[in-house]
PDB file of C-alpha atoms and ligand atoms in Angstrom:
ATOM      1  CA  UNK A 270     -14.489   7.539  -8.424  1.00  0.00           C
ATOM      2  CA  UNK A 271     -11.746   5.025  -8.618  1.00  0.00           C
ATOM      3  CA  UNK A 272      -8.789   5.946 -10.765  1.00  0.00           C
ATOM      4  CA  UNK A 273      -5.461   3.716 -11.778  1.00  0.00           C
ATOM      5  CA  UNK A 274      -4.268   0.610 -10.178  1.00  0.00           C
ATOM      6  CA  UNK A 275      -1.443   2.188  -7.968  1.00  0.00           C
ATOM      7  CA  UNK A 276       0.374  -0.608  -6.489  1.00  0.00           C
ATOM      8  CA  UNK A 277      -0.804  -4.257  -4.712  1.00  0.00           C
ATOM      9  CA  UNK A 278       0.551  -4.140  -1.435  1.00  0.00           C
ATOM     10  CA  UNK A 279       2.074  -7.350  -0.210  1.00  0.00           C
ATOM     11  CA  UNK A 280       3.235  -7.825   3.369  1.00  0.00           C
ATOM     12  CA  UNK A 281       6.348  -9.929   3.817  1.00  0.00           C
ATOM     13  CA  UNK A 282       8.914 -10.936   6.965  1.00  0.00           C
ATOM     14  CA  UNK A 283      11.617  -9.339   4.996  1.00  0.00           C
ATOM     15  CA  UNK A 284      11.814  -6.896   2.420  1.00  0.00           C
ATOM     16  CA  UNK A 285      15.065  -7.439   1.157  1.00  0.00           C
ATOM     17  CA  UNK A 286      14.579 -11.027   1.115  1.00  0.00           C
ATOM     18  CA  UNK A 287      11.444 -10.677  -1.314  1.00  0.00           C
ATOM     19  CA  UNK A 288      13.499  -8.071  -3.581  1.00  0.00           C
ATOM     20  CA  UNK A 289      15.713 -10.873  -3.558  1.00  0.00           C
ATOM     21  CA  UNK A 290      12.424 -12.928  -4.993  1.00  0.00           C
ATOM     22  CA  UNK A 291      12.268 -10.679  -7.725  1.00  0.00           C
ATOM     23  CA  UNK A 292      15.584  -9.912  -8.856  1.00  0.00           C
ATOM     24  CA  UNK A 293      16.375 -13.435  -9.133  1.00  0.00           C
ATOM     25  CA  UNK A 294      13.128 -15.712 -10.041  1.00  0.00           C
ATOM     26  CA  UNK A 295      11.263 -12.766 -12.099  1.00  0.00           C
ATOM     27  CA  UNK A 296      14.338 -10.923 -13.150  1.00  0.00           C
ATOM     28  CA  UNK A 297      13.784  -7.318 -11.845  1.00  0.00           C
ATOM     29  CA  UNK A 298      16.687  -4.966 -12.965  1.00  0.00           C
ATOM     30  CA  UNK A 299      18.121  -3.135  -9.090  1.00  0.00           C
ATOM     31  CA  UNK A 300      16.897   0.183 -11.017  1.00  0.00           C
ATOM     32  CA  UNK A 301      12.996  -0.990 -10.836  1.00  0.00           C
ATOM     33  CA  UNK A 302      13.897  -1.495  -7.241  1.00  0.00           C
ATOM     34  CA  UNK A 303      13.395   1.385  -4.711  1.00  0.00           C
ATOM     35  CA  UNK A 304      15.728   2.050  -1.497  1.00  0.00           C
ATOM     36  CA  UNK A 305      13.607   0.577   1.449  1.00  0.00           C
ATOM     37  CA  UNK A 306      12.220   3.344   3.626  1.00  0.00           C
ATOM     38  CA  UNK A 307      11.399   3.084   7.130  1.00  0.00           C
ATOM     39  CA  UNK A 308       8.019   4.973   8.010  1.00  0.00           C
ATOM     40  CA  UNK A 309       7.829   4.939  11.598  1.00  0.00           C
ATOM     41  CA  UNK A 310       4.474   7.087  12.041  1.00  0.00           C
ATOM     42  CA  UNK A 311       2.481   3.637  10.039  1.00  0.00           C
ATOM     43  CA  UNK A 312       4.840   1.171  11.727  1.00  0.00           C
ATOM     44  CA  UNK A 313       6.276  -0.243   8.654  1.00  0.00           C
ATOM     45  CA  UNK A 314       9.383  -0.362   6.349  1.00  0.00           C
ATOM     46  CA  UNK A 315       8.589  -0.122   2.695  1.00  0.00           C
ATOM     47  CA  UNK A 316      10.120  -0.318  -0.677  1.00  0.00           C
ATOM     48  CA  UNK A 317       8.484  -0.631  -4.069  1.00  0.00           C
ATOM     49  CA  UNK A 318       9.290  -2.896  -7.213  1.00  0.00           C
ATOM     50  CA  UNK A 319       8.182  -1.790 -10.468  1.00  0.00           C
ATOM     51  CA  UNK A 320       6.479  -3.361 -13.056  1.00  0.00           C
ATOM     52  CA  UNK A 321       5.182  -1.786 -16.759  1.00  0.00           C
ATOM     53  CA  UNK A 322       2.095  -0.809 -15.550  1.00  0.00           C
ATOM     54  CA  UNK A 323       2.125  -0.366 -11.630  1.00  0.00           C
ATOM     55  CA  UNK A 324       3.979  -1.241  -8.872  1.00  0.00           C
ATOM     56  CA  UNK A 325       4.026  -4.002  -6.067  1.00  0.00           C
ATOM     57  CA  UNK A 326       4.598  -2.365  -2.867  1.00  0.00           C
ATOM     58  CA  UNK A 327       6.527  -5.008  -0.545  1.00  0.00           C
ATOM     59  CA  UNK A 328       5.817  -4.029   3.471  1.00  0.00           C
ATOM     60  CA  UNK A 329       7.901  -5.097   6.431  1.00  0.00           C
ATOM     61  CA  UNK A 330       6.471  -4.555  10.291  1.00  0.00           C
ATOM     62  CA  UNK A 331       8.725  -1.916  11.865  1.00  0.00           C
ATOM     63  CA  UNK A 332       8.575  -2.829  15.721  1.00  0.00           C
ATOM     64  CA  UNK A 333       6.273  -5.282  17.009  1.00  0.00           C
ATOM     65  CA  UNK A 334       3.141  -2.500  17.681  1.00  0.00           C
ATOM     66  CA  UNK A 335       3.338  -2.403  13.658  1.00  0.00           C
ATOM     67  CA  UNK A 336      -0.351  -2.866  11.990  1.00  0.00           C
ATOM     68  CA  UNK A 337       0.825  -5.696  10.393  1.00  0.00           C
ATOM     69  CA  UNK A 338       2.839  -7.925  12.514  1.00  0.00           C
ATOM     70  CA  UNK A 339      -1.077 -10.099  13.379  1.00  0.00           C
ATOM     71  CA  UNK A 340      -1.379 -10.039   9.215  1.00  0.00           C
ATOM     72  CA  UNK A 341       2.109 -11.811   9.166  1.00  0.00           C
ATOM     73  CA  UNK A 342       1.156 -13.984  11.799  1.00  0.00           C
ATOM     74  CA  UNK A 343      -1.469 -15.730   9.905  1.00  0.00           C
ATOM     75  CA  UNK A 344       0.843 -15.416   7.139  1.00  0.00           C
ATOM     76  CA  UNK A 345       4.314 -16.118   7.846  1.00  0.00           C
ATOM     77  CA  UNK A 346       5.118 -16.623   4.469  1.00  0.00           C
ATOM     78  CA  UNK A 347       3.709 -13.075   3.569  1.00  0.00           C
ATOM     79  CA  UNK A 348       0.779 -12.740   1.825  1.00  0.00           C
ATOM     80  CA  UNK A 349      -1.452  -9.831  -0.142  1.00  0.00           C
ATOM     81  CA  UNK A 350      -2.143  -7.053   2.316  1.00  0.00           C
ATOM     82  CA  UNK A 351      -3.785  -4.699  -0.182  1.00  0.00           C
ATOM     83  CA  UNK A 352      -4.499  -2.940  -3.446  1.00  0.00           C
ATOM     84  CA  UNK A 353      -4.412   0.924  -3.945  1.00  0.00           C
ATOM     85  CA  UNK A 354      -6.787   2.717  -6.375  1.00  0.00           C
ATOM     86  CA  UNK A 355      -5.904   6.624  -7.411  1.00  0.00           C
ATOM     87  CA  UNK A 356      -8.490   8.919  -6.718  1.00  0.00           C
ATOM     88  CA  UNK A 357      -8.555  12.703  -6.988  1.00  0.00           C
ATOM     89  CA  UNK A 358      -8.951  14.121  -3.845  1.00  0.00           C
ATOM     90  CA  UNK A 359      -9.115  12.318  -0.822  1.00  0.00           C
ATOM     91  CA  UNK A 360     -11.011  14.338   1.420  1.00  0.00           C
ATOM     92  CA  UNK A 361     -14.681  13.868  -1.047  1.00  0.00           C
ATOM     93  CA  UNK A 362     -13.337   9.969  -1.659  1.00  0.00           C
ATOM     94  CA  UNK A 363     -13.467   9.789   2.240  1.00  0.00           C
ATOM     95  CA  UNK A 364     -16.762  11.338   2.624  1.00  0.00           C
ATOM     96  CA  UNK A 365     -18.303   9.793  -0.513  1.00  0.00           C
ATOM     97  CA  UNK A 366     -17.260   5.752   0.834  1.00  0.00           C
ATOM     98  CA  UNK A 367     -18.864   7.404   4.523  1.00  0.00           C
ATOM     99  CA  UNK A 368     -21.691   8.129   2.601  1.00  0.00           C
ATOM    100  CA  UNK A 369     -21.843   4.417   0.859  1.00  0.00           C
ATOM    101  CA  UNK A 370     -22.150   2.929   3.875  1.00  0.00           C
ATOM    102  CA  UNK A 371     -17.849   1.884   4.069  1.00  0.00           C
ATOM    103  CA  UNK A 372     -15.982   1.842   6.757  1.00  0.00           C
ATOM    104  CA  UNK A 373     -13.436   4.219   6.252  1.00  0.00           C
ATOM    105  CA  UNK A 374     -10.185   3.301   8.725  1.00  0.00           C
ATOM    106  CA  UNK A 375      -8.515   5.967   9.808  1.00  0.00           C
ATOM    107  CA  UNK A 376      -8.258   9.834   8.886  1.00  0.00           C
ATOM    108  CA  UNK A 377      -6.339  10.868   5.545  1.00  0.00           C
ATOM    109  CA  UNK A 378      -2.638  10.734   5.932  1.00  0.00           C
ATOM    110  CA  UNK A 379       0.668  10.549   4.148  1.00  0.00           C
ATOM    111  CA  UNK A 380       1.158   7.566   2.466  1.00  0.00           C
ATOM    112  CA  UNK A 381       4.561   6.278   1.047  1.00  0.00           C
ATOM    113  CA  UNK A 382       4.276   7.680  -1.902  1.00  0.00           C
ATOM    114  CA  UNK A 383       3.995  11.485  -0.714  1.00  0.00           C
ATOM    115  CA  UNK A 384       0.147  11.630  -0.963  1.00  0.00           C
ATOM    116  CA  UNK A 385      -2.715  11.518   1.416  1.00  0.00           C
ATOM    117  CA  UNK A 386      -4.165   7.622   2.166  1.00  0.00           C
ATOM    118  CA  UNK A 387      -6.817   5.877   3.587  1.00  0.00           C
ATOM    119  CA  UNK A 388      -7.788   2.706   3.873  1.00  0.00           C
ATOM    120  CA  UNK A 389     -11.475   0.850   3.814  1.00  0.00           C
ATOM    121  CA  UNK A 390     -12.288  -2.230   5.748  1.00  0.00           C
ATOM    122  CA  UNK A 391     -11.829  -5.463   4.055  1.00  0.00           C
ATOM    123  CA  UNK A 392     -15.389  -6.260   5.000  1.00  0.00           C
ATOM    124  CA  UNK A 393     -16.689  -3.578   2.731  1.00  0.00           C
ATOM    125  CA  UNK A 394     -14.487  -5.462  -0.684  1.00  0.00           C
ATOM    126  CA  UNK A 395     -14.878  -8.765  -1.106  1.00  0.00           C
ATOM    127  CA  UNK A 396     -12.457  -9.522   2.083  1.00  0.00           C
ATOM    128  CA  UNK A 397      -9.979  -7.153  -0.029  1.00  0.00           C
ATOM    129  CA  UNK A 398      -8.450  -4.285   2.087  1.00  0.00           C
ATOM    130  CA  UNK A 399      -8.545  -1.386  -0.367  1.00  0.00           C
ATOM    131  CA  UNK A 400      -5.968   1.799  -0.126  1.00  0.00           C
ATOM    132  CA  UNK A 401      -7.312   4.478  -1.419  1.00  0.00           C
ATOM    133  CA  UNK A 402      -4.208   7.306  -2.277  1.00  0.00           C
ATOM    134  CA  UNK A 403      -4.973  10.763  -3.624  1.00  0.00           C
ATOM    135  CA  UNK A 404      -2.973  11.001  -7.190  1.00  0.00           C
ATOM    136  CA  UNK A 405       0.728  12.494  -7.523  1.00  0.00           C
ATOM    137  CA  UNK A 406      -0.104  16.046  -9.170  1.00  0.00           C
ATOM    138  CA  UNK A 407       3.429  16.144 -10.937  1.00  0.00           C
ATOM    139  CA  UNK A 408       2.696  12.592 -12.247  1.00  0.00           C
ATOM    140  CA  UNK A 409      -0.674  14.259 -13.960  1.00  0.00           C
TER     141      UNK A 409
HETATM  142 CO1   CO B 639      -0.041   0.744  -0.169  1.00  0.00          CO
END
Protein backbone atom coordinates (compact mmCIF):
# COMPACT_ATOMS: atom_id res chain seq x y z
CA UNK A 1 0.00 0.00 0.00
CA UNK A 2 2.64 2.49 0.85
CA UNK A 3 4.13 4.39 -2.04
CA UNK A 4 7.25 7.10 -2.09
CA UNK A 5 8.76 8.85 0.79
CA UNK A 6 6.93 12.28 0.35
CA UNK A 7 8.45 14.56 2.77
CA UNK A 8 9.61 14.19 6.81
CA UNK A 9 7.76 16.69 8.51
CA UNK A 10 9.67 18.61 11.13
CA UNK A 11 8.00 21.05 13.49
CA UNK A 12 10.03 24.12 14.38
CA UNK A 13 9.38 27.71 16.43
CA UNK A 14 10.21 29.44 13.26
CA UNK A 15 10.17 28.61 9.80
CA UNK A 16 12.22 31.13 8.43
CA UNK A 17 14.70 30.70 11.04
CA UNK A 18 15.20 26.88 10.08
CA UNK A 19 15.33 27.88 6.19
CA UNK A 20 17.90 29.96 7.53
CA UNK A 21 19.45 26.40 8.94
CA UNK A 22 19.56 25.18 5.61
CA UNK A 23 20.60 27.81 3.40
CA UNK A 24 23.51 28.47 5.45
CA UNK A 25 24.89 25.15 7.35
CA UNK A 26 23.63 22.60 4.46
CA UNK A 27 23.78 25.02 1.62
CA UNK A 28 20.21 24.97 0.13
CA UNK A 29 19.99 27.20 -3.07
CA UNK A 30 16.55 29.99 -2.19
CA UNK A 31 15.09 28.08 -5.43
CA UNK A 32 14.81 24.56 -3.39
CA UNK A 33 13.08 26.77 -0.92
CA UNK A 34 9.25 27.25 -1.11
CA UNK A 35 7.30 30.63 -0.11
CA UNK A 36 5.90 29.81 3.45
CA UNK A 37 2.15 29.33 3.36
CA UNK A 38 -0.14 29.92 6.08
CA UNK A 39 -2.94 27.11 6.30
CA UNK A 40 -5.29 28.31 8.74
CA UNK A 41 -7.99 25.36 8.48
CA UNK A 42 -4.73 22.79 10.13
CA UNK A 43 -3.44 25.64 12.29
CA UNK A 44 -0.07 25.80 10.85
CA UNK A 45 2.31 27.79 8.53
CA UNK A 46 4.30 25.66 6.18
CA UNK A 47 7.01 25.78 3.66
CA UNK A 48 9.01 22.98 2.10
CA UNK A 49 12.87 22.54 1.37
CA UNK A 50 13.90 20.26 -1.24
CA UNK A 51 16.25 17.72 -1.37
CA UNK A 52 17.18 15.08 -4.55
CA UNK A 53 14.90 12.68 -3.56
CA UNK A 54 12.05 14.21 -1.29
CA UNK A 55 11.38 16.99 0.62
CA UNK A 56 11.56 18.13 4.38
CA UNK A 57 8.47 19.87 5.19
CA UNK A 58 9.36 22.57 8.02
CA UNK A 59 5.88 23.44 10.19
CA UNK A 60 5.27 26.51 12.30
CA UNK A 61 2.02 26.66 14.87
CA UNK A 62 -0.31 29.31 13.44
CA UNK A 63 -2.18 30.66 16.66
CA UNK A 64 -1.85 29.05 19.87
CA UNK A 65 -5.10 26.39 19.26
CA UNK A 66 -2.52 25.03 16.48
CA UNK A 67 -2.06 20.99 16.74
CA UNK A 68 1.31 21.49 17.33
CA UNK A 69 2.06 24.19 19.71
CA UNK A 70 2.04 20.93 22.90
CA UNK A 71 4.61 19.05 20.19
CA UNK A 72 6.82 22.27 20.41
CA UNK A 73 6.43 22.43 23.93
CA UNK A 74 8.23 19.29 24.64
CA UNK A 75 10.39 20.37 21.94
CA UNK A 76 11.34 23.85 21.92
CA UNK A 77 14.09 23.31 19.82
CA UNK A 78 11.76 21.62 17.15
CA UNK A 79 11.89 18.25 16.59
CA UNK A 80 10.49 15.40 13.89
CA UNK A 81 6.73 15.67 13.78
CA UNK A 82 6.23 13.18 10.95
CA UNK A 83 6.89 11.25 7.77
CA UNK A 84 4.47 11.09 4.73
CA UNK A 85 4.13 7.95 2.54
CA UNK A 86 2.23 8.33 -1.11
CA UNK A 87 -0.54 6.18 -1.52
CA UNK A 88 -3.10 5.98 -4.32
CA UNK A 89 -6.25 6.80 -3.12
CA UNK A 90 -6.95 7.82 0.18
CA UNK A 91 -10.34 6.91 0.78
CA UNK A 92 -9.36 2.58 0.52
CA UNK A 93 -5.82 3.63 2.45
CA UNK A 94 -8.24 5.00 5.19
CA UNK A 95 -10.46 2.09 5.29
CA UNK A 96 -7.72 -0.52 4.73
CA UNK A 97 -5.42 1.00 8.14
CA UNK A 98 -9.41 0.91 9.87
CA UNK A 99 -9.42 -2.44 8.89
CA UNK A 100 -5.67 -3.21 10.37
CA UNK A 101 -6.63 -2.32 13.49
CA UNK A 102 -4.89 1.74 13.13
CA UNK A 103 -6.11 4.49 14.41
CA UNK A 104 -6.83 6.63 11.70
CA UNK A 105 -6.93 10.58 13.06
CA UNK A 106 -9.11 12.51 11.45
CA UNK A 107 -11.22 12.36 8.07
CA UNK A 108 -9.30 12.84 4.61
CA UNK A 109 -8.50 16.41 3.91
CA UNK A 110 -6.35 18.78 1.94
CA UNK A 111 -3.00 18.62 2.76
CA UNK A 112 -0.28 21.24 1.77
CA UNK A 113 0.55 19.83 -1.08
CA UNK A 114 -3.02 19.98 -2.86
CA UNK A 115 -3.96 16.33 -2.04
CA UNK A 116 -6.16 14.60 0.41
CA UNK A 117 -4.23 13.59 4.03
CA UNK A 118 -4.58 11.70 6.93
CA UNK A 119 -2.74 10.95 9.60
CA UNK A 120 -2.33 7.54 11.89
CA UNK A 121 -1.58 7.56 15.54
CA UNK A 122 1.95 7.37 16.54
CA UNK A 123 0.99 4.46 18.72
CA UNK A 124 0.20 2.36 15.73
CA UNK A 125 4.33 3.10 14.16
CA UNK A 126 6.87 2.62 16.29
CA UNK A 127 5.98 6.08 18.25
CA UNK A 128 6.29 7.54 14.50
CA UNK A 129 3.26 9.73 13.47
CA UNK A 130 2.74 8.67 9.86
CA UNK A 131 0.97 11.11 7.08
CA UNK A 132 -0.47 9.34 4.74
CA UNK A 133 -1.14 11.85 1.33
CA UNK A 134 -2.95 10.59 -1.76
CA UNK A 135 -0.30 11.07 -4.84
CA UNK A 136 -0.19 14.35 -7.14
CA UNK A 137 -1.89 12.91 -10.47
CA UNK A 138 0.10 15.50 -12.70
CA UNK A 139 3.30 14.36 -10.88
CA UNK A 140 2.34 10.57 -12.22
CO1 LIG B 1 3.29 16.58 6.11
Amino acid sequence: MLGRLNHVGVAVPSIEAAKDTYRTLYGVPESDITPTREMPEQGVKVAFVNVANSQIELIEPLGPQSPIVKFLEKNPQGGQHHVCFEVKNIYEARDEMKARGATVLGEPRIGAHGTLIIFVHPKNSNGVLIELMEESKEAH
